[in-house]
PDB file of C-alpha atoms in Angstrom:
ATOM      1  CA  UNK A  10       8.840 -61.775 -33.976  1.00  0.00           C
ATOM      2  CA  UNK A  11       6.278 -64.057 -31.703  1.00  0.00           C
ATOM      3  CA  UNK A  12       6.352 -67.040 -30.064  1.00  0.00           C
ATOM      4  CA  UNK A  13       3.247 -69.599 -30.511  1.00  0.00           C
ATOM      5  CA  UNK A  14       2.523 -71.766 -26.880  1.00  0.00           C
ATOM      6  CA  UNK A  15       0.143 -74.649 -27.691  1.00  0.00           C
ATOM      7  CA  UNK A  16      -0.711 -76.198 -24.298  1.00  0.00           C
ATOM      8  CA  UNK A  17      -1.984 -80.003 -24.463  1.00  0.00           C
ATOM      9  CA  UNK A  18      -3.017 -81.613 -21.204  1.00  0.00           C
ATOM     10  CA  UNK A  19      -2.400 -85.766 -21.689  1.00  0.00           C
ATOM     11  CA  UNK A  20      -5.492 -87.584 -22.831  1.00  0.00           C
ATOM     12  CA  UNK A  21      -7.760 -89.530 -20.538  1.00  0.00           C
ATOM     13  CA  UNK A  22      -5.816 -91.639 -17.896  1.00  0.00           C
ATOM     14  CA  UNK A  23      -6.697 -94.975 -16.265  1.00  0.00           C
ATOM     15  CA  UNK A  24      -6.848 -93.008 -13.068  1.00  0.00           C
ATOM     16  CA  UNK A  25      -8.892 -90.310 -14.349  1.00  0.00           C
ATOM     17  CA  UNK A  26     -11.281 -92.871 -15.296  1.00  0.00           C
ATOM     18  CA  UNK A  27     -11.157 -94.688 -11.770  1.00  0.00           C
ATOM     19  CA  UNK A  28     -11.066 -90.845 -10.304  1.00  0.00           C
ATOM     20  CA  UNK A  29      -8.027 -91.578  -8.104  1.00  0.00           C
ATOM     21  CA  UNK A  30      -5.144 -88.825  -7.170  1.00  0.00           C
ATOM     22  CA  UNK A  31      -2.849 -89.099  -9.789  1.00  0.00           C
ATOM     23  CA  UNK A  32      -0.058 -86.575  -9.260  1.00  0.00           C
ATOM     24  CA  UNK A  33       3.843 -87.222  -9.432  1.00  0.00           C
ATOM     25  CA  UNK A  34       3.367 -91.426  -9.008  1.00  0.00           C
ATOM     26  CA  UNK A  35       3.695 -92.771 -12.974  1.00  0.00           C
ATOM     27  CA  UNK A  36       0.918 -95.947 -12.094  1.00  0.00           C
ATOM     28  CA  UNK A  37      -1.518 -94.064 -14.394  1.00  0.00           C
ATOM     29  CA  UNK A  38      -1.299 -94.989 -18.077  1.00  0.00           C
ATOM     30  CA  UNK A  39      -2.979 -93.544 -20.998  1.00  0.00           C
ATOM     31  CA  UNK A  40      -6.250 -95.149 -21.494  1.00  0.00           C
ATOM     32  CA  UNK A  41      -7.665 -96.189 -25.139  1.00  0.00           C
ATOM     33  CA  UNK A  42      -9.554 -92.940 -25.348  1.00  0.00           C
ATOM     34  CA  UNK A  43      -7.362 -90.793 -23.930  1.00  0.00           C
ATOM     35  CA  UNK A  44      -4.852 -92.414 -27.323  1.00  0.00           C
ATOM     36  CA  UNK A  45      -7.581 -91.304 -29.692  1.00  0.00           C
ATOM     37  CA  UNK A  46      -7.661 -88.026 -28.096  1.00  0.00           C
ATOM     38  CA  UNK A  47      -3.829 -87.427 -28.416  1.00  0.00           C
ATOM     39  CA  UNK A  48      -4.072 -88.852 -31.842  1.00  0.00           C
ATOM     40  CA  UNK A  49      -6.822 -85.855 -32.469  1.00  0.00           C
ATOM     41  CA  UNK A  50      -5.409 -83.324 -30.988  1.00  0.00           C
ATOM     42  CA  UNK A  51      -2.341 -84.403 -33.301  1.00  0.00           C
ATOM     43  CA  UNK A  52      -4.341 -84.528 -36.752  1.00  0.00           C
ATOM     44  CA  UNK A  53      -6.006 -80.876 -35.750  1.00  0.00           C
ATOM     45  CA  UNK A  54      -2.885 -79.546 -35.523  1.00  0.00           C
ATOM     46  CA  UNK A  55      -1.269 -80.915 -39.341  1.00  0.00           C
ATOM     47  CA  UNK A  56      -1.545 -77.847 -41.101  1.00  0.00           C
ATOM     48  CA  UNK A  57       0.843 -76.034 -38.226  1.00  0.00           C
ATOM     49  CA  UNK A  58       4.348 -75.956 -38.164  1.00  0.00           C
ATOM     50  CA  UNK A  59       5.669 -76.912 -34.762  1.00  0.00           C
ATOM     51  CA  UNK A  60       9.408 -75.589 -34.482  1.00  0.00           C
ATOM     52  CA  UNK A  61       9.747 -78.189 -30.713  1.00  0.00           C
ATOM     53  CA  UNK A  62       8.117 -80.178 -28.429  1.00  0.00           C
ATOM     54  CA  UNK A  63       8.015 -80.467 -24.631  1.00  0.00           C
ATOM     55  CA  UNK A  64       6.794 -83.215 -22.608  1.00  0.00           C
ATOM     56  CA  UNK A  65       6.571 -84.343 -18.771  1.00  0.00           C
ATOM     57  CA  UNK A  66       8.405 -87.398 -18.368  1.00  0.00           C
ATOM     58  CA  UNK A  67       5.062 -88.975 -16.709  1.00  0.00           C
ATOM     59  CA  UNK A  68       4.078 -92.253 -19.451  1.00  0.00           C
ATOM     60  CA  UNK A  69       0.206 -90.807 -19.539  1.00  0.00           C
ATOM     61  CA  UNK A  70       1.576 -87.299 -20.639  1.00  0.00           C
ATOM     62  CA  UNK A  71       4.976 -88.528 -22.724  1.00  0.00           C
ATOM     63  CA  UNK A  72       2.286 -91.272 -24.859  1.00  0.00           C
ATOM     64  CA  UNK A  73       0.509 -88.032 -25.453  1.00  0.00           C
ATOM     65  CA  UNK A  74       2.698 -86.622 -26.744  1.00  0.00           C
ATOM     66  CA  UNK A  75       4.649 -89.278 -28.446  1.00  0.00           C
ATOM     67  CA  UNK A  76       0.882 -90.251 -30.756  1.00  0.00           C
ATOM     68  CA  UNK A  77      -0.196 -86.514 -30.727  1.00  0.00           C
ATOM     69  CA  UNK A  78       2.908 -86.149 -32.387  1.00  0.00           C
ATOM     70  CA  UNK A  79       3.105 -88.924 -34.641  1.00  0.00           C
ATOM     71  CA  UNK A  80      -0.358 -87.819 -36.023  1.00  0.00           C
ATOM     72  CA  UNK A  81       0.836 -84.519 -36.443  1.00  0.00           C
ATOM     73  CA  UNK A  82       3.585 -86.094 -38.880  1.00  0.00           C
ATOM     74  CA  UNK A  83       6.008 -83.398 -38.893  1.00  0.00           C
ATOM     75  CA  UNK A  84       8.746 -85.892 -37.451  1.00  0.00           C
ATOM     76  CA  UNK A  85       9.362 -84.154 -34.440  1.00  0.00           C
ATOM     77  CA  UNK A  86      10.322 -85.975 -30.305  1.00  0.00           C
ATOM     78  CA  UNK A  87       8.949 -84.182 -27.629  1.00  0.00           C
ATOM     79  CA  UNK A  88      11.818 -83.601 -24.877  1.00  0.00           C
ATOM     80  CA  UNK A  89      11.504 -84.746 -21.527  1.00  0.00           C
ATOM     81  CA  UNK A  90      11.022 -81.867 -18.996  1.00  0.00           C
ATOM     82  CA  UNK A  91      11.279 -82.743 -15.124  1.00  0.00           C
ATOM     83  CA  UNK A  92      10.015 -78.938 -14.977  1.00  0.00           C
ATOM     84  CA  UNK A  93       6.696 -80.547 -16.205  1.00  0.00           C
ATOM     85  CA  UNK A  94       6.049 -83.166 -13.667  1.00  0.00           C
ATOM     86  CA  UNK A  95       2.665 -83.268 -12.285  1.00  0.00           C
ATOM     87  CA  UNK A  96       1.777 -81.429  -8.618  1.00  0.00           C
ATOM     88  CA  UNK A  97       3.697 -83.296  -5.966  1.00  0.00           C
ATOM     89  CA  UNK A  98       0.421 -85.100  -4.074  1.00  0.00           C
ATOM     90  CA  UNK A  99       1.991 -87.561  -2.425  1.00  0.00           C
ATOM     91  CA  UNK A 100       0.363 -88.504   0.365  1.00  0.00           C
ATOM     92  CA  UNK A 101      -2.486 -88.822  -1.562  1.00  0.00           C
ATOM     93  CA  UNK A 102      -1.458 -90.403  -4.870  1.00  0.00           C
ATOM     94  CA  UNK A 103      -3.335 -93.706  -5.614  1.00  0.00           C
ATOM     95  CA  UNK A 104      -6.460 -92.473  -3.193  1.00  0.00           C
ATOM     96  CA  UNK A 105     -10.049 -92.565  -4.659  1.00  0.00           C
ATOM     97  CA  UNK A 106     -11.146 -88.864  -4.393  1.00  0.00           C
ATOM     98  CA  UNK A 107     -14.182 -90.094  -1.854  1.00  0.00           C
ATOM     99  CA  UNK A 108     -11.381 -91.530  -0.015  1.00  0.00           C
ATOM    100  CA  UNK A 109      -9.010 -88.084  -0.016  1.00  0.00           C
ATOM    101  CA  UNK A 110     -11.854 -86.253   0.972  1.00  0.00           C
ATOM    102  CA  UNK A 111     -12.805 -89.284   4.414  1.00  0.00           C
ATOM    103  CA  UNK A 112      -9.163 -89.344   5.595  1.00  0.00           C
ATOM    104  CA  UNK A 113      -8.158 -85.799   5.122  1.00  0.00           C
ATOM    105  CA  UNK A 114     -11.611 -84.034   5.196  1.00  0.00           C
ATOM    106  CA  UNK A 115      -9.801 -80.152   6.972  1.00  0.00           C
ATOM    107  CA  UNK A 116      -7.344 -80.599   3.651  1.00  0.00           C
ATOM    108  CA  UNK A 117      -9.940 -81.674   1.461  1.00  0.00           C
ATOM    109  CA  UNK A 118     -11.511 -78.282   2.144  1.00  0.00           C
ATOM    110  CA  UNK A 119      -8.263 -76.382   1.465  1.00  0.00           C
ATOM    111  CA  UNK A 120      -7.609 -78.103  -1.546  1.00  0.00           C
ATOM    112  CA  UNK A 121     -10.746 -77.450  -3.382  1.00  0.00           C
ATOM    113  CA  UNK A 122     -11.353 -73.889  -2.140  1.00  0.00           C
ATOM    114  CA  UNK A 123      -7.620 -72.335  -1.508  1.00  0.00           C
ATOM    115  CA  UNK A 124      -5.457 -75.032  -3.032  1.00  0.00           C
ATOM    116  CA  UNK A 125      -2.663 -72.217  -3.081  1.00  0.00           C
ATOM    117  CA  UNK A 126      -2.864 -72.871   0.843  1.00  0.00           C
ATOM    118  CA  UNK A 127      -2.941 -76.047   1.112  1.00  0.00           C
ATOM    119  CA  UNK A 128       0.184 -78.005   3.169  1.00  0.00           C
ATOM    120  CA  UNK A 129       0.804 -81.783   3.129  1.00  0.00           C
ATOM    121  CA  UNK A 130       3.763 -83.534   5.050  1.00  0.00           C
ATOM    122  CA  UNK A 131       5.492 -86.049   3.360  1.00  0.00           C
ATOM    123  CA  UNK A 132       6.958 -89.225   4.528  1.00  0.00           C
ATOM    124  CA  UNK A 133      10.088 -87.779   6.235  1.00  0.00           C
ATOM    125  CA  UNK A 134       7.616 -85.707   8.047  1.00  0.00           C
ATOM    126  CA  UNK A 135       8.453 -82.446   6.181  1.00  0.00           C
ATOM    127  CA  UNK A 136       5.596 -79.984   5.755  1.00  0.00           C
ATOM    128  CA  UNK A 137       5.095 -78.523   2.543  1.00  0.00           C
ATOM    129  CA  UNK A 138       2.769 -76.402   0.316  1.00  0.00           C
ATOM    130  CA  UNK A 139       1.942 -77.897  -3.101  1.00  0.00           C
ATOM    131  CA  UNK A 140       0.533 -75.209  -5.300  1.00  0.00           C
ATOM    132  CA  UNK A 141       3.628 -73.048  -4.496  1.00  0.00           C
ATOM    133  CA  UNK A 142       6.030 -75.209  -4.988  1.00  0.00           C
ATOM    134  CA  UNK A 143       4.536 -75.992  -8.678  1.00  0.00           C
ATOM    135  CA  UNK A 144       4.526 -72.268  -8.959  1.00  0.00           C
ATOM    136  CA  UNK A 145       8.020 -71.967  -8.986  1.00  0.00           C
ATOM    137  CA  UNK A 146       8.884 -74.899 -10.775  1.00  0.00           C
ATOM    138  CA  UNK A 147       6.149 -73.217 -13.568  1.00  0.00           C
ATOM    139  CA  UNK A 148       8.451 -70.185 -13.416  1.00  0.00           C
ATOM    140  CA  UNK A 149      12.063 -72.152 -13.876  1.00  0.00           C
ATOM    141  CA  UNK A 150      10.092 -74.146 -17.491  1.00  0.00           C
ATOM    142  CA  UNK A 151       8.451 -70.917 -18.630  1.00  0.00           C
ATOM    143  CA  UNK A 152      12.073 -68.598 -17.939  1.00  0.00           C
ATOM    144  CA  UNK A 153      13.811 -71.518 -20.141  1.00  0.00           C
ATOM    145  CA  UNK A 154      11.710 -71.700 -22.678  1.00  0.00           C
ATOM    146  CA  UNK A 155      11.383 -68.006 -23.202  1.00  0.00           C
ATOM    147  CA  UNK A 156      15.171 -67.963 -23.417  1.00  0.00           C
ATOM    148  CA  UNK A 157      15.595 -71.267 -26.064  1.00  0.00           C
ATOM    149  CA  UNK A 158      12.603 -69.234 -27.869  1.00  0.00           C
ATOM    150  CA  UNK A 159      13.189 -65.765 -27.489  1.00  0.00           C
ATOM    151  CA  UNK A 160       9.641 -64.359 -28.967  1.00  0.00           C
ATOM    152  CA  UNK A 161      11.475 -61.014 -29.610  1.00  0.00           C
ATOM    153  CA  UNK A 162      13.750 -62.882 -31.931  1.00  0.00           C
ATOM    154  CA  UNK A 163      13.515 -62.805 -35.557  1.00  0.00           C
ATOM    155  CA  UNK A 164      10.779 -64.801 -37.207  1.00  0.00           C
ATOM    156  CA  UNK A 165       7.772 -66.423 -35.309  1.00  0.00           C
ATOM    157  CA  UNK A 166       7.606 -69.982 -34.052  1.00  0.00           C
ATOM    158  CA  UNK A 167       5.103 -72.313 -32.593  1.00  0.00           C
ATOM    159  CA  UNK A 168       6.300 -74.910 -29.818  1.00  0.00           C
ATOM    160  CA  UNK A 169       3.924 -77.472 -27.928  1.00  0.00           C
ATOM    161  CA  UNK A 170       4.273 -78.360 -24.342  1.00  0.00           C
ATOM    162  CA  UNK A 171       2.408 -81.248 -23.160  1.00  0.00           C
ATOM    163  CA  UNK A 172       1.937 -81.553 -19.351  1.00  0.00           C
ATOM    164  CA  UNK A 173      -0.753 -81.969 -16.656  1.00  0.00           C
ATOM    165  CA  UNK A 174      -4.072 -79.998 -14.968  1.00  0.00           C
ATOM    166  CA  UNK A 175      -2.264 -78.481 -12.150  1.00  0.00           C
ATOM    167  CA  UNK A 176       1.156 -77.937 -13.895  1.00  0.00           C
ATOM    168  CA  UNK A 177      -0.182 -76.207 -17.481  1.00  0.00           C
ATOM    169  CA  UNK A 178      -2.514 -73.908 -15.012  1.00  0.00           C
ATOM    170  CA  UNK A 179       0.546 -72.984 -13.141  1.00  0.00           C
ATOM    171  CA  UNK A 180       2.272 -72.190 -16.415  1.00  0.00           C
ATOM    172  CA  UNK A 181      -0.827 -70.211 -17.523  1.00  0.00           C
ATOM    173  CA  UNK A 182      -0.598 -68.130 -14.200  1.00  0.00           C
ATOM    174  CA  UNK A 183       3.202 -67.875 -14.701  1.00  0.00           C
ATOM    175  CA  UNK A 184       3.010 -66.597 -18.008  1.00  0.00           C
ATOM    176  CA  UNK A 185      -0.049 -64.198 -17.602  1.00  0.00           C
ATOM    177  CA  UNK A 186       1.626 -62.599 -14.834  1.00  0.00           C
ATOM    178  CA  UNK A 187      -1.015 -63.816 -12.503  1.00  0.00           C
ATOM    179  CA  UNK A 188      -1.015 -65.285  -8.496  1.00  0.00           C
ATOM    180  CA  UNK A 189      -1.745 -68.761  -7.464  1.00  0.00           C
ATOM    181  CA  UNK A 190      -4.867 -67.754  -6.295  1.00  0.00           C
ATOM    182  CA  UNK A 191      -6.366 -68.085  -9.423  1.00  0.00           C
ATOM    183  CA  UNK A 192      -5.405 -71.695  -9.694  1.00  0.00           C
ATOM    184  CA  UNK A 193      -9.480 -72.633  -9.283  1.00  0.00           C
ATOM    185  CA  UNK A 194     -10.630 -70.815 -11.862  1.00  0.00           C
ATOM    186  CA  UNK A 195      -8.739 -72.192 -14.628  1.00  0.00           C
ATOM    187  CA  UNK A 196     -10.120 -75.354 -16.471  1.00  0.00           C
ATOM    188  CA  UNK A 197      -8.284 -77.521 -18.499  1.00  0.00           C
ATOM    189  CA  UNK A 198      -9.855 -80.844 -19.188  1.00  0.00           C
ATOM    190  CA  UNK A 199      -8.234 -84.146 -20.899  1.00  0.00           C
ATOM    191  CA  UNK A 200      -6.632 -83.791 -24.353  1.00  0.00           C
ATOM    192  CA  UNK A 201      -7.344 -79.479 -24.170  1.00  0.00           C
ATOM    193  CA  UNK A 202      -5.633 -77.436 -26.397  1.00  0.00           C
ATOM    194  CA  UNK A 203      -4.968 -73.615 -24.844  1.00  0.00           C
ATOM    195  CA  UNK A 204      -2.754 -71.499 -27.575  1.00  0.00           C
ATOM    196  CA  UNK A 205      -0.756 -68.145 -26.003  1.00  0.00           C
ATOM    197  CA  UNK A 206       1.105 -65.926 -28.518  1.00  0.00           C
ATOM    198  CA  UNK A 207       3.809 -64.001 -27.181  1.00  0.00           C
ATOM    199  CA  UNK A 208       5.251 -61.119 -28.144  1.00  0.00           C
ATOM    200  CA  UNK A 209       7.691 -58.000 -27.714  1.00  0.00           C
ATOM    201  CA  UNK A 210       5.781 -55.929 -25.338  1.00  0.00           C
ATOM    202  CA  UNK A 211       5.908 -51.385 -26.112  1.00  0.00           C
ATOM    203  CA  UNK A 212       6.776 -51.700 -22.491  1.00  0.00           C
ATOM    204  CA  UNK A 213       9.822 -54.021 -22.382  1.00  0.00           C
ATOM    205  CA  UNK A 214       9.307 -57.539 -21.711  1.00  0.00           C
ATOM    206  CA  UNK A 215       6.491 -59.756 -23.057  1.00  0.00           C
ATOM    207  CA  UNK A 216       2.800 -59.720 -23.864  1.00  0.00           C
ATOM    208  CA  UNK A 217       0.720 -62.259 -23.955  1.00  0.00           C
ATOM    209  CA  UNK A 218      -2.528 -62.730 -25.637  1.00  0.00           C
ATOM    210  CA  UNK A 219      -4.937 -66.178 -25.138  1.00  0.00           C
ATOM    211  CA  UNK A 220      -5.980 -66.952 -28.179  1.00  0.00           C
ATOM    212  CA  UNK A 221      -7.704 -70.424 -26.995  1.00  0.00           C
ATOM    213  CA  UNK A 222      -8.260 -71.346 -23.122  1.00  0.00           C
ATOM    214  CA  UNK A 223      -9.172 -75.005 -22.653  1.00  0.00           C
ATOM    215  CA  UNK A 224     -10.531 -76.120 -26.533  1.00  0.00           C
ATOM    216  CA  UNK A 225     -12.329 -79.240 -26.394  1.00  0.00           C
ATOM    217  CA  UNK A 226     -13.204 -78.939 -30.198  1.00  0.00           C
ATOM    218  CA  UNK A 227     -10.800 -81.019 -31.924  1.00  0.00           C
ATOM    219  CA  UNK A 228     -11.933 -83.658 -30.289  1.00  0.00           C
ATOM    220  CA  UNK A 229     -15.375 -83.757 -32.106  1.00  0.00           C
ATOM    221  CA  UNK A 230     -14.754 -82.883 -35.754  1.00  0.00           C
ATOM    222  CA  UNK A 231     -18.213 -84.555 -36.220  1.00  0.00           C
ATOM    223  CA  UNK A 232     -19.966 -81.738 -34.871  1.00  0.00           C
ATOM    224  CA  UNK A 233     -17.110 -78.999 -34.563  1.00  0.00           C
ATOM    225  CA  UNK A 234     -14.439 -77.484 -36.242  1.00  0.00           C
ATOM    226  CA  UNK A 235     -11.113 -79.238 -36.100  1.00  0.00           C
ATOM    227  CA  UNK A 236      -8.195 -77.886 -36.451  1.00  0.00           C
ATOM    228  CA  UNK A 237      -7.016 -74.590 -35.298  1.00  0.00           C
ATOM    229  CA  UNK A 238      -7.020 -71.832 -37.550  1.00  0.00           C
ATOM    230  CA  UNK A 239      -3.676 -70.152 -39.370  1.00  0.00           C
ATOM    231  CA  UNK A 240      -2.275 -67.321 -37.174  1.00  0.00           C
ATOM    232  CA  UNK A 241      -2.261 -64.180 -38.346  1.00  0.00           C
TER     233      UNK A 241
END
């Protein structure tokens, strides 16, 4: 009776490398390394059973998770998830981050110290406020995937969700219970693994324990440990 989370963010990105604003705008493929990294990630996780797969329909995070799971080999397709799209940056997808920081420099200053206040206007002119926004559509993927995989239903079961920096620490927040105010002080770099088991909480609903926030180690079996250990 518990429900396994593993949360991948994609691998390293062809903007990530060129440090450009990558958010909802699918220009940004999946660089060499950031393949390796998925195919890691995928190998570290072999010895797991993964009952189903969710992906962002964004090419850097869907090849993620299309080699992560091919490495894994345990034949499953990661379904497409609008839910899972990246934050909605648009005015300044494509930018250089020197150049974000020039052109919008009141913004910039939002964005890195109270991104949860942060509003942008979009081409219509419409104001709106990104980090809330990607709360909600956080709280719409986690409510469906608690009901497809119901962790007070019988048996335990492991599902992956492979997704973004801003939308897996919006789904972190979401499931924790936590505001968007604590949006900066989550980390989650390229190719990350964070694992949440969920359970039947004494008090009605769900609990949630971390058991791994932001692992990096898969990554360098050379000089780590690399796969995740059996739960339980």
């Amino acid at each position: 009776m518990s429900l396994r989370i593993l949360l991948v963010r994609h691998g390293l990105s062809s903007f990530n490398l060129e440090h450009r604003i990558q958010g909802r705008d699918d220009l940004s493929s999946l660089t060499e390394e950031g393949l390796r990294q998925a195919q890691a990630t995928g190998s570290a996780l072999r010895d797991l059973t993964i009952d189903a797969a969710y992906s962002s329909p964004l090419r850097r995070a869907h090849d993620t998770a299309t080699a992560l799971l091919a490495a894994h080999g345990g034949g499953l397709t990661a379904q497409l998830d609008d839910d899972l799209l990246e934050v909605d940056l648009a005015p300044w997808s494509g930018l250089l981050g020197t150049e974000v920081r020039e052109l919008f420099p009141h913004e910039h200053r939002i964005w890195h110290h109270h991104p949860e206040q942060l509003e942008l206007q979009r081409a219509d002119g419409s104001r709106y406020a990104p980090i809330p926004e990607l709360m909600e559509q956080a709280g719409r993927f986690a409510a469906r995937l608690l009901e497809a995989h119901d962790p007070a239903a019988p048996g335990s079961h492991t599902v992956l969700v492979v997704g973004h920096n801003a939308i897996l620490r919006c789904l972190l927040l979401t499931l924790l219970g936590l505001p968007a105010f604590g949006f900066r002080r989550l980390r989650l770099d390229n190719a990350s693994l964070s694992v949440l088991n969920l359970s039947p909480s004494e008090r009605g609903g769900v609990a949630v324990q971390i058991e791994s926030l932001n692992g990096t180690t898969h990554l360098h079996p050379e000089v780590c440990a690399s796969t995740l250990p059996a739960k339980g």
